mmCIF file of C-alpha atoms in Angstrom:
data_model
loop_
_atom_site.group_PDB
_atom_site.id
_atom_site.type_symbol
_atom_site.label_atom_id
_atom_site.label_comp_id
_atom_site.label_asym_id
_atom_site.label_seq_id
_atom_site.Cartn_x
_atom_site.Cartn_y
_atom_site.Cartn_z
ATOM 1 C CA UNK A 1 88.229 -77.063 279.765
ATOM 2 C CA UNK A 2 87.143 -77.737 283.306
ATOM 3 C CA UNK A 3 89.676 -76.562 284.897
ATOM 4 C CA UNK A 4 89.378 -73.276 283.525
ATOM 5 C CA UNK A 5 85.470 -72.991 284.099
ATOM 6 C CA UNK A 6 86.756 -74.008 287.881
ATOM 7 C CA UNK A 7 89.404 -71.258 287.861
ATOM 8 C CA UNK A 8 86.930 -68.780 286.242
ATOM 9 C CA UNK A 9 84.369 -69.460 288.413
ATOM 10 C CA UNK A 10 86.555 -68.981 291.701
ATOM 11 C CA UNK A 11 87.965 -65.797 290.005
ATOM 12 C CA UNK A 12 84.500 -64.532 289.539
ATOM 13 C CA UNK A 13 83.401 -65.584 292.816
ATOM 14 C CA UNK A 14 86.421 -64.048 295.085
ATOM 15 C CA UNK A 15 86.153 -60.635 292.613
ATOM 16 C CA UNK A 16 82.509 -60.169 293.735
ATOM 17 C CA UNK A 17 83.267 -60.569 297.145
ATOM 18 C CA UNK A 18 85.577 -57.566 297.337
ATOM 19 C CA UNK A 19 82.877 -55.358 295.393
ATOM 20 C CA UNK A 20 81.742 -52.544 297.018
ATOM 21 C CA UNK A 21 80.613 -50.413 294.124
ATOM 22 C CA UNK A 22 76.690 -51.119 295.209
ATOM 23 C CA UNK A 23 77.370 -50.460 298.942
ATOM 24 C CA UNK A 24 77.505 -46.833 299.489
ATOM 25 C CA UNK A 25 79.539 -45.795 302.427
ATOM 26 C CA UNK A 26 83.389 -44.359 302.932
ATOM 27 C CA UNK A 27 85.040 -47.852 301.760
ATOM 28 C CA UNK A 28 83.001 -47.015 298.310
ATOM 29 C CA UNK A 29 84.195 -43.845 298.227
ATOM 30 C CA UNK A 30 87.768 -44.692 298.935
ATOM 31 C CA UNK A 31 87.721 -47.151 296.332
ATOM 32 C CA UNK A 32 86.506 -44.901 293.678
ATOM 33 C CA UNK A 33 89.428 -42.191 294.742
ATOM 34 C CA UNK A 34 91.978 -44.854 294.358
ATOM 35 C CA UNK A 35 90.421 -46.473 290.931
ATOM 36 C CA UNK A 36 90.782 -43.099 289.432
ATOM 37 C CA UNK A 37 93.950 -42.462 291.155
ATOM 38 C CA UNK A 38 95.387 -44.760 288.268
ATOM 39 C CA UNK A 39 94.009 -43.025 285.580
ATOM 40 C CA UNK A 40 96.784 -42.493 282.944
ATOM 41 C CA UNK A 41 95.925 -38.626 282.111
ATOM 42 C CA UNK A 42 96.682 -37.602 285.594
ATOM 43 C CA UNK A 43 100.219 -39.416 285.738
ATOM 44 C CA UNK A 44 100.977 -38.150 282.073
ATOM 45 C CA UNK A 45 100.292 -34.590 282.850
ATOM 46 C CA UNK A 46 102.165 -34.985 286.221
ATOM 47 C CA UNK A 47 105.040 -36.505 284.480
ATOM 48 C CA UNK A 48 105.041 -33.964 281.596
ATOM 49 C CA UNK A 49 105.009 -30.676 284.590
ATOM 50 C CA UNK A 50 108.090 -32.777 286.104
ATOM 51 C CA UNK A 51 109.764 -32.695 282.662
ATOM 52 C CA UNK A 52 109.178 -29.035 282.526
ATOM 53 C CA UNK A 53 109.923 -28.037 286.083
ATOM 54 C CA UNK A 54 111.442 -30.683 287.878
ATOM 55 C CA UNK A 55 115.256 -31.050 288.798
ATOM 56 C CA UNK A 56 117.445 -32.887 286.371
ATOM 57 C CA UNK A 57 116.679 -36.079 288.813
ATOM 58 C CA UNK A 58 113.020 -35.878 288.526
ATOM 59 C CA UNK A 59 113.010 -34.971 284.657
ATOM 60 C CA UNK A 60 115.288 -38.296 284.283
ATOM 61 C CA UNK A 61 112.710 -40.296 286.278
ATOM 62 C CA UNK A 62 109.904 -38.938 284.386
ATOM 63 C CA UNK A 63 111.130 -39.185 281.167
ATOM 64 C CA UNK A 64 111.624 -43.270 282.264
ATOM 65 C CA UNK A 65 108.010 -43.078 283.534
ATOM 66 C CA UNK A 66 106.565 -41.700 280.697
ATOM 67 C CA UNK A 67 108.027 -44.181 278.028
ATOM 68 C CA UNK A 68 107.351 -47.063 280.637
ATOM 69 C CA UNK A 69 103.686 -45.789 280.516
ATOM 70 C CA UNK A 70 103.388 -45.752 276.556
ATOM 71 C CA UNK A 71 105.241 -49.257 276.273
ATOM 72 C CA UNK A 72 102.924 -50.422 278.987
ATOM 73 C CA UNK A 73 99.651 -49.307 277.568
ATOM 74 C CA UNK A 74 101.025 -50.772 274.214
ATOM 75 C CA UNK A 75 101.534 -54.625 275.653
ATOM 76 C CA UNK A 76 98.180 -54.199 277.704
ATOM 77 C CA UNK A 77 96.266 -52.989 274.582
ATOM 78 C CA UNK A 78 97.792 -55.854 272.635
ATOM 79 C CA UNK A 79 96.736 -58.881 275.096
ATOM 80 C CA UNK A 80 93.092 -57.095 275.605
ATOM 81 C CA UNK A 81 92.515 -57.384 271.915
ATOM 82 C CA UNK A 82 93.725 -61.072 271.912
ATOM 83 C CA UNK A 83 92.138 -62.214 275.052
ATOM 84 C CA UNK A 84 88.534 -60.100 274.738
ATOM 85 C CA UNK A 85 87.569 -60.980 278.296
ATOM 86 C CA UNK A 86 84.272 -58.972 278.656
ATOM 87 C CA UNK A 87 84.265 -56.530 281.807
ATOM 88 C CA UNK A 88 82.278 -57.822 284.808
ATOM 89 C CA UNK A 89 78.731 -56.741 284.599
ATOM 90 C CA UNK A 90 78.058 -53.212 286.478
ATOM 91 C CA UNK A 91 77.181 -49.725 286.301
ATOM 92 C CA UNK A 92 79.957 -47.977 287.618
ATOM 93 C CA UNK A 93 82.628 -46.885 285.465
ATOM 94 C CA UNK A 94 80.552 -46.348 282.370
ATOM 95 C CA UNK A 95 83.464 -44.283 281.078
ATOM 96 C CA UNK A 96 85.770 -47.109 281.006
ATOM 97 C CA UNK A 97 83.361 -49.465 279.836
ATOM 98 C CA UNK A 98 82.749 -47.365 276.430
ATOM 99 C CA UNK A 99 86.307 -46.570 275.956
ATOM 100 C CA UNK A 100 87.460 -50.195 276.698
ATOM 101 C CA UNK A 101 85.195 -53.168 276.865
ATOM 102 C CA UNK A 102 87.948 -55.574 277.817
ATOM 103 C CA UNK A 103 89.179 -56.290 281.723
ATOM 104 C CA UNK A 104 92.168 -58.689 280.878
ATOM 105 C CA UNK A 105 94.514 -57.348 282.036
ATOM 106 C CA UNK A 106 94.148 -54.076 283.871
ATOM 107 C CA UNK A 107 95.949 -51.305 282.523
ATOM 108 C CA UNK A 108 95.641 -49.672 285.726
ATOM 109 C CA UNK A 109 97.171 -52.036 287.768
ATOM 110 C CA UNK A 110 99.604 -52.857 285.159
ATOM 111 C CA UNK A 111 100.582 -49.051 285.275
ATOM 112 C CA UNK A 112 100.494 -48.762 289.200
ATOM 113 C CA UNK A 113 103.188 -51.735 289.183
ATOM 114 C CA UNK A 114 104.930 -50.283 286.483
ATOM 115 C CA UNK A 115 105.131 -46.889 288.630
ATOM 116 C CA UNK A 116 106.054 -48.739 291.707
ATOM 117 C CA UNK A 117 108.942 -50.902 289.919
ATOM 118 C CA UNK A 118 110.467 -47.774 288.360
ATOM 119 C CA UNK A 119 110.598 -46.360 292.115
ATOM 120 C CA UNK A 120 112.041 -49.370 293.569
ATOM 121 C CA UNK A 121 114.524 -48.764 290.749
ATOM 122 C CA UNK A 122 115.199 -45.130 290.565
ATOM 123 C CA UNK A 123 114.206 -43.898 294.364
ATOM 124 C CA UNK A 124 113.957 -42.137 296.375
ATOM 125 C CA UNK A 125 112.996 -43.992 299.103
ATOM 126 C CA UNK A 126 109.741 -41.763 299.875
ATOM 127 C CA UNK A 127 108.612 -42.449 296.667
ATOM 128 C CA UNK A 128 109.239 -45.800 296.516
ATOM 129 C CA UNK A 129 107.530 -46.762 299.704
ATOM 130 C CA UNK A 130 104.437 -44.404 298.678
ATOM 131 C CA UNK A 131 104.536 -46.311 295.238
ATOM 132 C CA UNK A 132 104.631 -49.943 296.864
ATOM 133 C CA UNK A 133 101.558 -48.471 298.888
ATOM 134 C CA UNK A 134 99.571 -47.165 296.265
ATOM 135 C CA UNK A 135 100.138 -49.535 293.670
ATOM 136 C CA UNK A 136 97.947 -52.564 295.080
ATOM 137 C CA UNK A 137 95.352 -50.063 296.722
ATOM 138 C CA UNK A 138 94.693 -48.854 293.176
ATOM 139 C CA UNK A 139 94.502 -52.502 291.607
ATOM 140 C CA UNK A 140 92.369 -53.885 294.387
ATOM 141 C CA UNK A 141 89.864 -50.770 294.097
ATOM 142 C CA UNK A 142 89.484 -51.750 290.228
ATOM 143 C CA UNK A 143 87.935 -55.219 291.430
ATOM 144 C CA UNK A 144 85.955 -53.462 294.298
ATOM 145 C CA UNK A 145 84.436 -51.176 292.067
ATOM 146 C CA UNK A 146 83.531 -54.061 289.599
ATOM 147 C CA UNK A 147 85.314 -53.015 286.416
ATOM 148 C CA UNK A 148 87.615 -55.724 286.823
ATOM 149 C CA UNK A 149 88.557 -59.514 288.244
ATOM 150 C CA UNK A 150 91.269 -60.645 290.557
ATOM 151 C CA UNK A 151 93.123 -62.139 287.697
ATOM 152 C CA UNK A 152 92.730 -59.220 285.448
ATOM 153 C CA UNK A 153 94.732 -57.139 288.205
ATOM 154 C CA UNK A 154 97.339 -60.037 289.135
ATOM 155 C CA UNK A 155 98.105 -60.511 285.185
ATOM 156 C CA UNK A 156 97.988 -56.435 284.794
ATOM 157 C CA UNK A 157 100.284 -55.905 287.849
ATOM 158 C CA UNK A 158 103.037 -58.681 286.552
ATOM 159 C CA UNK A 159 103.199 -57.238 282.569
ATOM 160 C CA UNK A 160 103.641 -53.611 284.278
ATOM 161 C CA UNK A 161 106.468 -54.891 286.617
ATOM 162 C CA UNK A 162 107.976 -56.861 283.527
ATOM 163 C CA UNK A 163 107.607 -53.589 281.400
ATOM 164 C CA UNK A 164 109.127 -51.625 284.371
ATOM 165 C CA UNK A 165 112.075 -53.659 284.585
ATOM 166 C CA UNK A 166 112.711 -53.821 280.641
ATOM 167 C CA UNK A 167 112.434 -50.025 280.263
ATOM 168 C CA UNK A 168 115.356 -49.852 283.491
ATOM 169 C CA UNK A 169 117.573 -52.135 281.675
ATOM 170 C CA UNK A 170 116.808 -50.837 277.890
ATOM 171 C CA UNK A 171 116.840 -46.987 278.735
#
């Protein structure tokens, strides 16, 4: 257990260095916007609009994105239920803390990695580039705002990428 204790301590220390939740200013404001930009209701609503009004290309993209979001959410919730790691202490993100008190793995990082993986697989190039820039920023913003540890976002991103590959292959 000494190895795990050292890893957890390092994870907490590095995560605390990235934290800006208690520091007013532009960086905190940007982190808040990025942290919320990964919220699932926004993405689900956007993809439902694309299913309704998009071209056939974007309708197919939206269908796979929605399937991916559902699959990824199920996987993440199962892991969270098994691991039950508490979120880092803090005041920001009370809604997240009440709805889901567990931090490992990060659902936002998983969703962002899923969407980036699907963008790589499906295109177009501009969307892929945007998602590849956005996804790590969302994940890091979750640490910066104190609702996740670095290991949470790394595990979440790995889960999301794997789920993305599975969706591309299976659907």
